[in-house]
Amino acid sequence: LVMSQYGASNMGSISGTKKFGASTGFVDGGMGSTHFNQTHTSVVGSQQTTANLKGKLSALQEMINQLNEELNFHKKEVSILKSEKETLESVLTVKTQDVRKTLTNELFRVEEGMKRHYAHQKAENSRLQQQVTTLKGEKTALEQQMLSLQRRIAELEDQIGNDED
């Protein structure tokens, strides 16, 4: 274990002539209880670190799973909203087309009604104009007859007035 960790050149002689210090586990040139305690502590510490890392990895994996679930939920929600949007657009397009068709039909109907009323009004205006022209002609004729009758009355008055004298 020690050779693989430090290599043969760092180990020196095991006879105890060289001291490596507390970090190697060799104190006073021999393998004492200090080496066991440090090795045991590092193994326990390593196990705790491994347990801590496993716990942290597990917590991170759980967080990733939760975020993935949340992301999938939001993706489904966006998909549903897109579907609703497309449905609403389709419904609005159909309604718009229906309204446009209805208004076009109504416009056509109103225009036809206006054309009929215009033609009727034009005919009525023409008829009334003819009546006005006829009435003017009759008025002129009546005025002429009245002038003629006034002259006749004046003549008759002159004759009656002359006869009395």
Short mmCIF file of N, CA, C and O in Angstrom, two decimals, residues 24-94:
data_model
loop_
_atom_site.label_atom_id
_atom_site.label_comp_id
_atom_site.label_asym_id
_atom_site.label_seq_id
_atom_site.Cartn_x
_atom_site.Cartn_y
_atom_site.Cartn_z
N THR A 24 3.34 10.56 6.13
CA THR A 24 3.58 9.24 5.53
C THR A 24 3.17 8.13 6.43
O THR A 24 3.02 7.00 5.99
N GLY A 25 3.04 8.38 7.69
CA GLY A 25 2.69 7.33 8.63
C GLY A 25 3.92 6.70 9.27
O GLY A 25 3.82 5.86 10.13
N PHE A 26 5.08 7.07 8.81
CA PHE A 26 6.33 6.53 9.36
C PHE A 26 6.91 7.55 10.32
O PHE A 26 7.30 8.63 9.91
N VAL A 27 6.99 7.20 11.57
CA VAL A 27 7.57 8.09 12.57
C VAL A 27 8.68 7.31 13.29
O VAL A 27 8.50 6.14 13.62
N ASP A 28 9.76 7.96 13.54
CA ASP A 28 10.90 7.38 14.24
C ASP A 28 11.42 6.15 13.51
O ASP A 28 11.86 5.19 14.11
N GLY A 29 11.28 6.12 12.22
CA GLY A 29 11.89 5.06 11.44
C GLY A 29 11.12 3.77 11.47
O GLY A 29 11.56 2.78 10.89
N GLY A 30 9.99 3.63 12.11
CA GLY A 30 9.28 2.36 12.15
C GLY A 30 7.82 2.54 11.86
O GLY A 30 7.30 3.64 11.79
N MET A 31 7.16 1.42 11.67
CA MET A 31 5.73 1.50 11.42
C MET A 31 5.05 1.32 12.75
O MET A 31 4.99 0.22 13.29
N GLY A 32 4.50 2.44 13.25
CA GLY A 32 3.90 2.38 14.57
C GLY A 32 2.39 2.52 14.47
O GLY A 32 1.78 2.40 13.43
N SER A 33 1.79 2.76 15.62
CA SER A 33 0.34 2.91 15.69
C SER A 33 -0.13 4.18 15.03
O SER A 33 -1.28 4.28 14.64
N THR A 34 0.75 5.16 14.86
CA THR A 34 0.37 6.41 14.21
C THR A 34 -0.07 6.14 12.78
O THR A 34 -1.04 6.71 12.31
N HIS A 35 0.63 5.26 12.10
CA HIS A 35 0.28 4.93 10.73
C HIS A 35 -1.12 4.32 10.67
O HIS A 35 -1.93 4.67 9.82
N PHE A 36 -1.47 3.44 11.57
CA PHE A 36 -2.79 2.81 11.59
C PHE A 36 -3.88 3.83 11.83
O PHE A 36 -4.90 3.84 11.15
N ASN A 37 -3.66 4.72 12.80
CA ASN A 37 -4.67 5.73 13.12
C ASN A 37 -4.90 6.67 11.94
O ASN A 37 -6.03 7.00 11.63
N GLN A 38 -3.83 7.07 11.29
CA GLN A 38 -3.99 7.98 10.15
C GLN A 38 -4.66 7.27 8.99
O GLN A 38 -5.50 7.83 8.30
N THR A 39 -4.27 6.03 8.76
CA THR A 39 -4.87 5.27 7.67
C THR A 39 -6.34 5.04 7.96
O THR A 39 -7.21 5.21 7.10
N HIS A 40 -6.64 4.65 9.21
CA HIS A 40 -8.04 4.43 9.58
C HIS A 40 -8.84 5.71 9.46
O HIS A 40 -9.95 5.72 8.93
N THR A 41 -8.27 6.83 9.91
CA THR A 41 -8.94 8.12 9.81
C THR A 41 -9.16 8.49 8.36
O THR A 41 -10.24 8.97 7.98
N SER A 42 -8.18 8.27 7.50
CA SER A 42 -8.35 8.64 6.10
C SER A 42 -9.37 7.73 5.42
O SER A 42 -10.11 8.16 4.56
N VAL A 43 -9.44 6.46 5.79
CA VAL A 43 -10.44 5.55 5.23
C VAL A 43 -11.83 5.97 5.69
O VAL A 43 -12.76 6.05 4.91
N VAL A 44 -11.99 6.28 6.98
CA VAL A 44 -13.29 6.73 7.49
C VAL A 44 -13.66 8.06 6.87
O VAL A 44 -14.79 8.27 6.44
N GLY A 45 -12.69 8.97 6.79
CA GLY A 45 -12.92 10.26 6.15
C GLY A 45 -13.28 10.08 4.69
O GLY A 45 -14.14 10.76 4.14
N SER A 46 -12.59 9.13 4.05
CA SER A 46 -12.88 8.84 2.64
C SER A 46 -14.30 8.29 2.50
O SER A 46 -15.02 8.63 1.57
N GLN A 47 -14.70 7.45 3.41
CA GLN A 47 -16.06 6.89 3.37
C GLN A 47 -17.10 7.99 3.61
O GLN A 47 -18.13 8.03 2.96
N GLN A 48 -16.79 8.90 4.54
CA GLN A 48 -17.72 10.00 4.80
C GLN A 48 -17.80 10.92 3.60
O GLN A 48 -18.86 11.39 3.22
N THR A 49 -16.63 11.18 2.99
CA THR A 49 -16.61 12.03 1.80
C THR A 49 -17.40 11.37 0.68
O THR A 49 -18.17 12.01 -0.02
N THR A 50 -17.18 10.04 0.55
CA THR A 50 -17.92 9.30 -0.47
C THR A 50 -19.41 9.34 -0.18
O THR A 50 -20.22 9.56 -1.08
N ALA A 51 -19.77 9.17 1.08
CA ALA A 51 -21.18 9.25 1.46
C ALA A 51 -21.72 10.64 1.20
O ALA A 51 -22.85 10.80 0.71
N ASN A 52 -20.93 11.68 1.53
CA ASN A 52 -21.34 13.06 1.26
C ASN A 52 -21.52 13.28 -0.23
O ASN A 52 -22.48 13.91 -0.67
N LEU A 53 -20.56 12.81 -1.03
CA LEU A 53 -20.65 12.98 -2.48
C LEU A 53 -21.85 12.24 -3.04
O LEU A 53 -22.56 12.75 -3.89
N LYS A 54 -22.05 11.01 -2.52
CA LYS A 54 -23.22 10.24 -2.98
C LYS A 54 -24.51 10.95 -2.62
O LYS A 54 -25.45 11.01 -3.41
N GLY A 55 -24.55 11.53 -1.43
CA GLY A 55 -25.73 12.29 -1.01
C GLY A 55 -25.95 13.52 -1.87
O GLY A 55 -27.06 13.81 -2.29
N LYS A 56 -24.83 14.21 -2.14
CA LYS A 56 -24.94 15.40 -2.98
C LYS A 56 -25.36 15.03 -4.40
O LYS A 56 -26.19 15.69 -5.00
N LEU A 57 -24.76 13.95 -4.92
CA LEU A 57 -25.13 13.48 -6.26
C LEU A 57 -26.60 13.06 -6.30
O LEU A 57 -27.31 13.33 -7.25
N SER A 58 -27.01 12.38 -5.23
CA SER A 58 -28.41 11.95 -5.16
C SER A 58 -29.34 13.16 -5.11
O SER A 58 -30.37 13.20 -5.78
N ALA A 59 -28.95 14.17 -4.32
CA ALA A 59 -29.77 15.38 -4.23
C ALA A 59 -29.80 16.10 -5.57
O ALA A 59 -30.85 16.58 -6.02
N LEU A 60 -28.62 16.16 -6.24
CA LEU A 60 -28.58 16.80 -7.56
C LEU A 60 -29.43 16.03 -8.57
O LEU A 60 -30.14 16.62 -9.38
N GLN A 61 -29.34 14.69 -8.51
CA GLN A 61 -30.14 13.87 -9.42
C GLN A 61 -31.62 14.08 -9.16
O GLN A 61 -32.43 14.18 -10.10
N GLU A 62 -32.01 14.18 -7.89
CA GLU A 62 -33.41 14.43 -7.54
C GLU A 62 -33.85 15.79 -8.06
O GLU A 62 -34.95 15.94 -8.60
N MET A 63 -32.96 16.80 -7.91
CA MET A 63 -33.29 18.13 -8.40
C MET A 63 -33.44 18.10 -9.93
O MET A 63 -34.35 18.71 -10.49
N ILE A 64 -32.54 17.38 -10.60
CA ILE A 64 -32.61 17.26 -12.06
C ILE A 64 -33.92 16.60 -12.46
O ILE A 64 -34.60 17.04 -13.40
N ASN A 65 -34.29 15.54 -11.73
CA ASN A 65 -35.56 14.84 -12.03
C ASN A 65 -36.75 15.76 -11.85
O ASN A 65 -37.67 15.79 -12.67
N GLN A 66 -36.74 16.54 -10.77
CA GLN A 66 -37.84 17.47 -10.52
C GLN A 66 -37.89 18.54 -11.61
O GLN A 66 -38.97 18.88 -12.10
N LEU A 67 -36.72 19.05 -11.98
CA LEU A 67 -36.69 20.07 -13.03
C LEU A 67 -37.15 19.49 -14.36
O LEU A 67 -37.86 20.16 -15.12
N ASN A 68 -36.77 18.24 -14.64
CA ASN A 68 -37.24 17.59 -15.87
C ASN A 68 -38.76 17.42 -15.85
O ASN A 68 -39.42 17.65 -16.86
N GLU A 69 -39.29 17.01 -14.70
CA GLU A 69 -40.75 16.87 -14.58
C GLU A 69 -41.43 18.22 -14.79
O GLU A 69 -42.43 18.32 -15.50
N GLU A 70 -40.87 19.24 -14.16
CA GLU A 70 -41.44 20.59 -14.30
C GLU A 70 -41.34 21.07 -15.75
O GLU A 70 -42.28 21.64 -16.30
N LEU A 71 -40.19 20.81 -16.38
CA LEU A 71 -40.00 21.19 -17.78
C LEU A 71 -41.00 20.46 -18.67
O LEU A 71 -41.62 21.07 -19.55
N ASN A 72 -41.18 19.17 -18.43
CA ASN A 72 -42.17 18.40 -19.22
C ASN A 72 -43.58 18.93 -19.00
O ASN A 72 -44.36 19.02 -19.95
N PHE A 73 -43.89 19.28 -17.75
CA PHE A 73 -45.20 19.84 -17.46
C PHE A 73 -45.41 21.13 -18.25
O PHE A 73 -46.45 21.34 -18.87
N HIS A 74 -44.39 22.01 -18.23
CA HIS A 74 -44.51 23.28 -18.93
C HIS A 74 -44.55 23.08 -20.45
O HIS A 74 -45.23 23.81 -21.16
N LYS A 75 -43.82 22.09 -20.94
CA LYS A 75 -43.87 21.79 -22.38
C LYS A 75 -45.28 21.36 -22.77
O LYS A 75 -45.80 21.78 -23.80
N LYS A 76 -45.89 20.49 -21.93
CA LYS A 76 -47.26 20.06 -22.21
C LYS A 76 -48.22 21.25 -22.15
O LYS A 76 -49.11 21.37 -22.98
N GLU A 77 -47.99 22.12 -21.17
CA GLU A 77 -48.84 23.30 -21.02
C GLU A 77 -48.71 24.21 -22.24
O GLU A 77 -49.71 24.71 -22.77
N VAL A 78 -47.48 24.41 -22.71
CA VAL A 78 -47.25 25.23 -23.91
C VAL A 78 -47.92 24.56 -25.11
O VAL A 78 -48.55 25.24 -25.93
N SER A 79 -47.80 23.25 -25.19
CA SER A 79 -48.44 22.52 -26.30
C SER A 79 -49.95 22.70 -26.26
O SER A 79 -50.59 22.93 -27.30
N ILE A 80 -50.52 22.60 -25.08
CA ILE A 80 -51.97 22.78 -24.92
C ILE A 80 -52.36 24.20 -25.31
O ILE A 80 -53.34 24.42 -26.02
N LEU A 81 -51.58 25.18 -24.85
CA LEU A 81 -51.88 26.58 -25.18
C LEU A 81 -51.76 26.83 -26.68
O LEU A 81 -52.58 27.55 -27.26
N LYS A 82 -50.75 26.23 -27.32
CA LYS A 82 -50.62 26.37 -28.77
C LYS A 82 -51.82 25.77 -29.47
O LYS A 82 -52.35 26.34 -30.43
N SER A 83 -52.24 24.60 -28.98
CA SER A 83 -53.41 23.95 -29.57
C SER A 83 -54.65 24.82 -29.40
O SER A 83 -55.45 24.98 -30.34
N GLU A 84 -54.84 25.37 -28.21
CA GLU A 84 -55.98 26.25 -27.97
C GLU A 84 -55.91 27.48 -28.87
O GLU A 84 -56.92 27.93 -29.40
N LYS A 85 -54.71 28.03 -29.03
CA LYS A 85 -54.52 29.20 -29.89
C LYS A 85 -54.91 28.87 -31.32
O LYS A 85 -55.63 29.63 -31.97
N GLU A 86 -54.44 27.72 -31.80
CA GLU A 86 -54.78 27.32 -33.17
C GLU A 86 -56.28 27.09 -33.32
O GLU A 86 -56.88 27.49 -34.33
N THR A 87 -56.90 26.50 -32.30
CA THR A 87 -58.34 26.27 -32.34
C THR A 87 -59.07 27.61 -32.37
O THR A 87 -60.01 27.79 -33.16
N LEU A 88 -58.66 28.54 -31.51
CA LEU A 88 -59.30 29.86 -31.47
C LEU A 88 -59.10 30.60 -32.79
O LEU A 88 -60.03 31.24 -33.29
N GLU A 89 -57.90 30.49 -33.36
CA GLU A 89 -57.66 31.14 -34.66
C GLU A 89 -58.57 30.54 -35.72
O GLU A 89 -59.12 31.26 -36.54
N SER A 90 -58.72 29.22 -35.68
CA SER A 90 -59.59 28.55 -36.65
C SER A 90 -61.04 29.00 -36.48
O SER A 90 -61.72 29.32 -37.45
N VAL A 91 -61.49 29.03 -35.23
CA VAL A 91 -62.86 29.46 -34.95
C VAL A 91 -63.06 30.91 -35.39
O VAL A 91 -64.06 31.25 -36.03
N LEU A 92 -62.09 31.76 -35.08
CA LEU A 92 -62.20 33.17 -35.47
C LEU A 92 -62.18 33.33 -36.98
O LEU A 92 -62.90 34.17 -37.52
N THR A 93 -61.38 32.52 -37.66
CA THR A 93 -61.35 32.58 -39.11
C THR A 93 -62.70 32.19 -39.68
O THR A 93 -63.22 32.87 -40.58
N VAL A 94 -63.29 31.12 -39.15
CA VAL A 94 -64.61 30.69 -39.62
C VAL A 94 -65.66 31.76 -39.33
O VAL A 94 -66.47 32.10 -40.20
#
